[in-house]
Tab-separated table of N, CA and C in Angstrom:
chain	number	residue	atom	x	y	z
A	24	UNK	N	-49.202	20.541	-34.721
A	24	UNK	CA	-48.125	21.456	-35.012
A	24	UNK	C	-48.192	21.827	-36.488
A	25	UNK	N	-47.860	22.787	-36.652
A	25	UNK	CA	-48.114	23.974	-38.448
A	25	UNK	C	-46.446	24.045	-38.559
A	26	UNK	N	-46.455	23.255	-39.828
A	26	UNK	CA	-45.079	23.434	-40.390
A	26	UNK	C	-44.924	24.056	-41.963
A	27	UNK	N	-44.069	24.838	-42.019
A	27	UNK	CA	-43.445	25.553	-43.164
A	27	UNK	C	-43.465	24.684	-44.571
A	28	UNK	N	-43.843	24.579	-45.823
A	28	UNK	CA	-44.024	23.865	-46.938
A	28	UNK	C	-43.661	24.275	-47.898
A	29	UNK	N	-42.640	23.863	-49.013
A	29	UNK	CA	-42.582	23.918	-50.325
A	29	UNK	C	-43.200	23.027	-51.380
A	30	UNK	N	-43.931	23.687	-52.069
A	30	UNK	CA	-44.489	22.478	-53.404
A	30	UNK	C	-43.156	22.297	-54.749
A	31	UNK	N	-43.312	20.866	-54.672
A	31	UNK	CA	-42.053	20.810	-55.644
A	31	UNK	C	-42.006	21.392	-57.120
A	32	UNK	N	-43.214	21.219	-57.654
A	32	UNK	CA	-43.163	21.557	-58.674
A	32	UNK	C	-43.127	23.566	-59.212
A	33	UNK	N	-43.540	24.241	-58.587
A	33	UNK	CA	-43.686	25.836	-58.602
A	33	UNK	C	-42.809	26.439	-57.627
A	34	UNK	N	-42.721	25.626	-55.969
A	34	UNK	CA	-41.898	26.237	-55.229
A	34	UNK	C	-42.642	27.079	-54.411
A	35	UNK	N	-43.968	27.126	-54.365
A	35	UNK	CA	-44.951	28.130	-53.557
A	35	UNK	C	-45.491	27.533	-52.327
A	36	UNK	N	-45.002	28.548	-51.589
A	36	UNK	CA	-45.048	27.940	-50.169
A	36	UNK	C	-46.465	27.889	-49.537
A	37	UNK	N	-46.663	26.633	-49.010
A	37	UNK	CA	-48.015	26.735	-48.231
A	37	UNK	C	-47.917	26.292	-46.907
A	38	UNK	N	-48.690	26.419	-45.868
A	38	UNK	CA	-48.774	25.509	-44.428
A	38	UNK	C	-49.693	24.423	-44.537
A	39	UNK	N	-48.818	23.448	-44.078
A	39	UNK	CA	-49.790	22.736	-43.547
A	39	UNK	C	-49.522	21.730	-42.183
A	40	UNK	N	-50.332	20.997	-42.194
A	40	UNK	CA	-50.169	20.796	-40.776
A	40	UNK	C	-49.230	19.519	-40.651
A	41	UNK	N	-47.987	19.236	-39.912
A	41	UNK	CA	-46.845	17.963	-39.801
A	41	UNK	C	-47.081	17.521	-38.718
A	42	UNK	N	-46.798	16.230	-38.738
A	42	UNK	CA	-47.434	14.936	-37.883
A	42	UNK	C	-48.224	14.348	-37.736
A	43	UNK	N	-49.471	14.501	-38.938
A	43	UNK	CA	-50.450	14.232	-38.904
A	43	UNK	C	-50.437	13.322	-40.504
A	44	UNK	N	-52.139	12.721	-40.146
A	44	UNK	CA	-52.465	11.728	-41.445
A	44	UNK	C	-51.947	12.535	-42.567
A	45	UNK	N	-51.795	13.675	-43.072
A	45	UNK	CA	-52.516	14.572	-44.675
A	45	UNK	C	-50.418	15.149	-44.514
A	46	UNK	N	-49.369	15.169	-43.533
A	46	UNK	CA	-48.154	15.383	-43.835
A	46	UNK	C	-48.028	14.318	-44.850
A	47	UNK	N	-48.115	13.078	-45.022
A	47	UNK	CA	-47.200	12.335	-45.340
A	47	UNK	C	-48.009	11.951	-47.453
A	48	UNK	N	-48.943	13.199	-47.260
A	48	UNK	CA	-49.366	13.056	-48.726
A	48	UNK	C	-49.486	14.615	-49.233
A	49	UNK	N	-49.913	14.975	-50.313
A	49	UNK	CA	-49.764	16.190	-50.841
A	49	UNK	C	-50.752	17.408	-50.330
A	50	UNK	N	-51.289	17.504	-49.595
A	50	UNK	CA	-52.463	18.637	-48.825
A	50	UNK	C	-51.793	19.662	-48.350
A	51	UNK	N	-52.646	20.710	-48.486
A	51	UNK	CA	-52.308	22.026	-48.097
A	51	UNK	C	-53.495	22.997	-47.948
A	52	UNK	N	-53.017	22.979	-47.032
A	52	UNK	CA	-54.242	24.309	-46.334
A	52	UNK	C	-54.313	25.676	-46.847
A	53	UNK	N	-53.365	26.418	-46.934
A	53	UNK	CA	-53.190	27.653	-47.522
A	53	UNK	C	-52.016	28.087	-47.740
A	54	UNK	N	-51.867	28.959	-48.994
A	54	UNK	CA	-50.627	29.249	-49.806
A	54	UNK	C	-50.911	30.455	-50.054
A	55	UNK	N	-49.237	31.231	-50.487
A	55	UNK	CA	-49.330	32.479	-51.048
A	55	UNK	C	-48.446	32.190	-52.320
A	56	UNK	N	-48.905	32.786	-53.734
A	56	UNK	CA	-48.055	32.731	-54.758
A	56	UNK	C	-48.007	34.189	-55.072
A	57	UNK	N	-46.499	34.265	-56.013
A	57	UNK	CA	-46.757	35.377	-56.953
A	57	UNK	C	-46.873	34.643	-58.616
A	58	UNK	N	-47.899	35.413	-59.214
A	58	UNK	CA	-48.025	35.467	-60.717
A	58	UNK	C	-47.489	35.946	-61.236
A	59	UNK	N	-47.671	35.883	-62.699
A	59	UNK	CA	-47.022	37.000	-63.823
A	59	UNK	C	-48.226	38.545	-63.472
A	60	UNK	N	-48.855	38.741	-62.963
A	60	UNK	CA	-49.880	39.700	-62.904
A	60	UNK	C	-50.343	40.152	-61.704
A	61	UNK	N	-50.505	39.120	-61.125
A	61	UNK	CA	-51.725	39.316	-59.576
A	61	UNK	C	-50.223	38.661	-58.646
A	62	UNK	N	-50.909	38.242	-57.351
A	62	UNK	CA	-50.738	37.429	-56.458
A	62	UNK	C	-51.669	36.860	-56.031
A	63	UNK	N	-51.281	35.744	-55.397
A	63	UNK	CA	-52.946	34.886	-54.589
A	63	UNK	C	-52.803	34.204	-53.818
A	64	UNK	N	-53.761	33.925	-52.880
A	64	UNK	CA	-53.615	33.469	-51.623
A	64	UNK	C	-54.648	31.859	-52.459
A	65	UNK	N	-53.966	31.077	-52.074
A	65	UNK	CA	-54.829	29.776	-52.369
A	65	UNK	C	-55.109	29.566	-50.607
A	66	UNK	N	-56.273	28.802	-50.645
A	66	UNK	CA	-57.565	28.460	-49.391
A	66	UNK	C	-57.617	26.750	-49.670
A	67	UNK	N	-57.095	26.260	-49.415
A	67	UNK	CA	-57.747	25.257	-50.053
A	67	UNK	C	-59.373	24.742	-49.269
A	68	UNK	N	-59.526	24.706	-48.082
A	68	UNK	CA	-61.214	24.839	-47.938
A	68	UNK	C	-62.136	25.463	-48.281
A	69	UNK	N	-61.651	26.441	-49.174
A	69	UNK	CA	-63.004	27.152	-50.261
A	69	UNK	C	-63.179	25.514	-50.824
A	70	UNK	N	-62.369	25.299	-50.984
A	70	UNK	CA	-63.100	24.160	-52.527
A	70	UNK	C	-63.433	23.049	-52.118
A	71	UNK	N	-62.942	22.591	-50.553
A	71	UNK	CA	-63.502	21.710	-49.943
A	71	UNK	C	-64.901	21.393	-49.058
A	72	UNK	N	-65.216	22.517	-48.804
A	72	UNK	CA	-66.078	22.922	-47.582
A	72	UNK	C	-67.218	24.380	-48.599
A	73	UNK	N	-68.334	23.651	-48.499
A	73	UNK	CA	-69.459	24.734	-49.395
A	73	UNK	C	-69.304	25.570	-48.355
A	74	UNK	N	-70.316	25.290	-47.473
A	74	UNK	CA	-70.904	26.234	-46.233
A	74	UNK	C	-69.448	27.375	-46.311
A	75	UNK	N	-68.470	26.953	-45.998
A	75	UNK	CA	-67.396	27.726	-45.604
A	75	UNK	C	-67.280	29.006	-46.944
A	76	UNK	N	-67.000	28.356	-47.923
A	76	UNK	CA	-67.200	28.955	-49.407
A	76	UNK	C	-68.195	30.253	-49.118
A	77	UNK	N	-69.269	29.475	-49.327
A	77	UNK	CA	-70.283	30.304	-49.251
A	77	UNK	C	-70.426	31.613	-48.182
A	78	UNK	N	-69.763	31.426	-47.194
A	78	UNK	CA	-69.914	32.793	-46.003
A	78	UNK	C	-68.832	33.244	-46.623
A	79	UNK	N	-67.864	33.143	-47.174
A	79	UNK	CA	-66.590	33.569	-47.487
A	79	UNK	C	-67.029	34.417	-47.967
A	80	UNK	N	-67.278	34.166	-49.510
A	80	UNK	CA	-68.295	35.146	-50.727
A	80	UNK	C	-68.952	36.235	-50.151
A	81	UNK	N	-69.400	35.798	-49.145
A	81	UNK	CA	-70.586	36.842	-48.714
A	81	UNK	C	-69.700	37.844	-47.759
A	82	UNK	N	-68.866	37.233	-46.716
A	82	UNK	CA	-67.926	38.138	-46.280
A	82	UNK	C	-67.449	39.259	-47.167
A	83	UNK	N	-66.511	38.387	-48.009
A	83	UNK	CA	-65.808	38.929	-49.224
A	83	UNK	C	-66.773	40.305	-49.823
A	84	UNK	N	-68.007	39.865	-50.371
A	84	UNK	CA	-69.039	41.239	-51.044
A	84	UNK	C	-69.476	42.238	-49.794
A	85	UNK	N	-69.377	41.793	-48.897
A	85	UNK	CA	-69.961	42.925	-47.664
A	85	UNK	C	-68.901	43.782	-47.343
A	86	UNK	N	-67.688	43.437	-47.644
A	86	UNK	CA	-66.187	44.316	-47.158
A	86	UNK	C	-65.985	45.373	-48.572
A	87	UNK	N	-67.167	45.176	-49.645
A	87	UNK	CA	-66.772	46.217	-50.577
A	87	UNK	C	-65.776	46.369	-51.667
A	88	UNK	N	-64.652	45.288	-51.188
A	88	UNK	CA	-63.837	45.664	-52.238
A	88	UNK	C	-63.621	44.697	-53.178
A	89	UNK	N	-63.126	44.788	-54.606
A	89	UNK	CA	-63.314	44.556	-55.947
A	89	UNK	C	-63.003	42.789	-55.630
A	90	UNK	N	-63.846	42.042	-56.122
A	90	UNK	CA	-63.797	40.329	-55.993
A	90	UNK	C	-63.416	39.262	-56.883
A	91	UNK	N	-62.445	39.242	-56.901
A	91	UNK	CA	-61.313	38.462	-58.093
A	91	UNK	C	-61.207	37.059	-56.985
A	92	UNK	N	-62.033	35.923	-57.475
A	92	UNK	CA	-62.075	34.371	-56.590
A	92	UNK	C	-62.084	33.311	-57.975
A	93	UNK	N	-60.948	32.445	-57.492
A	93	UNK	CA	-61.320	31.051	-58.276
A	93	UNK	C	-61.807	30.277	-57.326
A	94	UNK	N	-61.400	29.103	-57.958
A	94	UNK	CA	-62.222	27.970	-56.716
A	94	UNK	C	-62.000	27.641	-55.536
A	95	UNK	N	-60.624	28.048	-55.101
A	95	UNK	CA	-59.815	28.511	-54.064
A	95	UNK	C	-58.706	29.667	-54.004
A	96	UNK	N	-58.808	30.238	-54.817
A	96	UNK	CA	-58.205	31.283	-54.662
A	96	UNK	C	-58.597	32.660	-54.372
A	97	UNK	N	-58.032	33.548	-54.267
A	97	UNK	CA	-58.333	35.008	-54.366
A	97	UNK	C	-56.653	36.055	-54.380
A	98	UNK	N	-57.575	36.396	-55.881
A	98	UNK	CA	-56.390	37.197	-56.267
A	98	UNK	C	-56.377	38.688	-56.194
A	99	UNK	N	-54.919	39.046	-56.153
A	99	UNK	CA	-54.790	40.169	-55.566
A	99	UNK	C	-53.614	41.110	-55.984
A	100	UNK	N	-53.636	42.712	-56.319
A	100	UNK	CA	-52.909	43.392	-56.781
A	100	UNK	C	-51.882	43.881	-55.555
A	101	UNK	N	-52.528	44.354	-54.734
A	101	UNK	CA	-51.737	44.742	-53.606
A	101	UNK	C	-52.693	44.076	-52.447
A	102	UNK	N	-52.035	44.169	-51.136
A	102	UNK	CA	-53.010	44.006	-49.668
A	102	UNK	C	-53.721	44.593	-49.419
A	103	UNK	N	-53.797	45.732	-50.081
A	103	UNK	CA	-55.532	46.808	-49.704
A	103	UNK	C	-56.351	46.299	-49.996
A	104	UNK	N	-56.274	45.229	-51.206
A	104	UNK	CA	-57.039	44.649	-52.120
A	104	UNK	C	-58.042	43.562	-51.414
A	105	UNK	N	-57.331	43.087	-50.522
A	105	UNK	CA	-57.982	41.529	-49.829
A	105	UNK	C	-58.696	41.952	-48.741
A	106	UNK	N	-59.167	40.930	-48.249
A	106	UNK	CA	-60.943	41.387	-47.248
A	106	UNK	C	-59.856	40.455	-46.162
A	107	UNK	N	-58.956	40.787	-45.279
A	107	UNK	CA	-57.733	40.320	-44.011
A	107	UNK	C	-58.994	39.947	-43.346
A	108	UNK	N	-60.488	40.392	-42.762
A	108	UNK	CA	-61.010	39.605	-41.828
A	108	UNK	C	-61.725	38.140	-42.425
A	109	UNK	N	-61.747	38.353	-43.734
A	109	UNK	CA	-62.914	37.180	-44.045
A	109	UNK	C	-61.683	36.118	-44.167
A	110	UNK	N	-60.576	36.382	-44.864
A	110	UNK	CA	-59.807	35.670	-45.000
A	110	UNK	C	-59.143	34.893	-43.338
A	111	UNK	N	-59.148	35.447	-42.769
A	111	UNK	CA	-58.589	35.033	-41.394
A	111	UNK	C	-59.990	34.082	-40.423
A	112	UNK	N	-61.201	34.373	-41.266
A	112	UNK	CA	-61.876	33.845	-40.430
A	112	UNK	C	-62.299	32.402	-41.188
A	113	UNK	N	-61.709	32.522	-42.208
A	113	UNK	CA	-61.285	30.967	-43.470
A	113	UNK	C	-60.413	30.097	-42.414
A	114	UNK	N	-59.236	30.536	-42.306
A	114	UNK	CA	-58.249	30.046	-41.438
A	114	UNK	C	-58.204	29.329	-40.786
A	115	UNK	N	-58.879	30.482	-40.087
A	115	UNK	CA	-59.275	29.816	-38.127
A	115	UNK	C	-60.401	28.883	-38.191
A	116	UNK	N	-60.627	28.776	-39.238
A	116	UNK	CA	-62.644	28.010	-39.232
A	116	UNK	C	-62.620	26.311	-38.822
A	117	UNK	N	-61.222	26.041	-39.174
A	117	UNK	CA	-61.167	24.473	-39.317
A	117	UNK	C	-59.975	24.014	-38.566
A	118	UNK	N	-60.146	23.234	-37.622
A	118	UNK	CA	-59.032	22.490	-36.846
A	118	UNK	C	-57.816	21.830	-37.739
A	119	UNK	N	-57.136	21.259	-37.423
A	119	UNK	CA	-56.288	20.629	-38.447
A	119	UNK	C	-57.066	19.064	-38.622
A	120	UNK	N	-57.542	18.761	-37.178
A	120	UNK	CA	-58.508	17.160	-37.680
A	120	UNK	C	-60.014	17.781	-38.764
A	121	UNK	N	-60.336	18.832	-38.512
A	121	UNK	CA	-61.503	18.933	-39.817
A	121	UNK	C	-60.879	18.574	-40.766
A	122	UNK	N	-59.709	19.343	-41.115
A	122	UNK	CA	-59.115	19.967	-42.106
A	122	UNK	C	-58.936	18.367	-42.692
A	123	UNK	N	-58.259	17.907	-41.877
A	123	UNK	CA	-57.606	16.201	-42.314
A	123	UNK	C	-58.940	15.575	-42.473
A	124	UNK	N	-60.334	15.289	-41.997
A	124	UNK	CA	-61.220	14.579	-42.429
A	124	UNK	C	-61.620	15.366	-44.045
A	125	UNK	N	-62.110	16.524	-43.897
A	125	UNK	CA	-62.316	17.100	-45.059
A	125	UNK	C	-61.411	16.141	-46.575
A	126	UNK	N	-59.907	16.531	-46.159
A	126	UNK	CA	-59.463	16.076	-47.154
A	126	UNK	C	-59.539	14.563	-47.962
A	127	UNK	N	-59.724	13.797	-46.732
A	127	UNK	CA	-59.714	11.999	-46.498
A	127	UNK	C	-61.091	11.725	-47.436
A	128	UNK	N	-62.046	13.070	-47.177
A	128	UNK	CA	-63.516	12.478	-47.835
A	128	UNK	C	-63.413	13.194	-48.942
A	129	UNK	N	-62.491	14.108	-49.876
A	129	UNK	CA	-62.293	14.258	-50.935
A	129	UNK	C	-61.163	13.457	-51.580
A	130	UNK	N	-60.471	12.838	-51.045
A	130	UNK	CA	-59.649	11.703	-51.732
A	130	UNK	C	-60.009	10.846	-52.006
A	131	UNK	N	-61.375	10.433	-51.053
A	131	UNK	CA	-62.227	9.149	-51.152
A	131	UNK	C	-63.014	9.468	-52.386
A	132	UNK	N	-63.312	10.334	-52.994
A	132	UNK	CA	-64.610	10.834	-53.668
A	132	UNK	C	-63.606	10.681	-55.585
A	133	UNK	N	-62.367	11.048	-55.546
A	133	UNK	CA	-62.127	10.993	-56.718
A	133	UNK	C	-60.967	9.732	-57.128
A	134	UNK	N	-61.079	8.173	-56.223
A	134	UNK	CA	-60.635	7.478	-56.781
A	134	UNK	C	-61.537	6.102	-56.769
């Protein structure tokens, strides 16, 4: 089950997945913020997952339009701006158990 999320500190809402191992610690799958400038959709499996990264990018440059990416992000002036299929196919790419191993073997990695 995909439940509704606030981060305490900014207040920017992300989903992630409740009832599972990664609810009861700080993970998040994907977010939308506004900036002082842009907006951005944070991914967090860009930064977890190469392979995934990597088709993203390439999605992202084949749809043509102008490519503003951090390490999980992609920022954005308006919605014309964003590549809606590459981004949706980020999404859908990972179950919520990938999603939860993914994270388990990057928690493992930086303590």
């Amino acid at each position: 089950m995909w439940g509704f999320s606030t981060s305490r500190v900014r207040r920017v809402p992300f989903w992630r997945p409740f009832g599972r191992y990664i609810a009861q610690t700080d993970a998040r799958t994907c977010g939308l913020a506004s900036q002082n400038n842009y907006l951005a959709v944070y991914l967090s499996v860009l930064y977890m997952d190469v392979p995934t990264n990597e088709s993203f990018l390439a999605a992202y440059a084949a749809s043509g339009k102008r490519m503003d990416v951090g390490k999980n992000c992609v920022r954005f002036k308006q919605i014309d701006d964003l590549p809606l299929d590459a981004i949706g196919d980020v999404v859908a790419s990972h179950t919520v158990e990938q999603f939860s191993d993914l994270y388990k073997r990057a928690r493992r990695r930086t303590r």
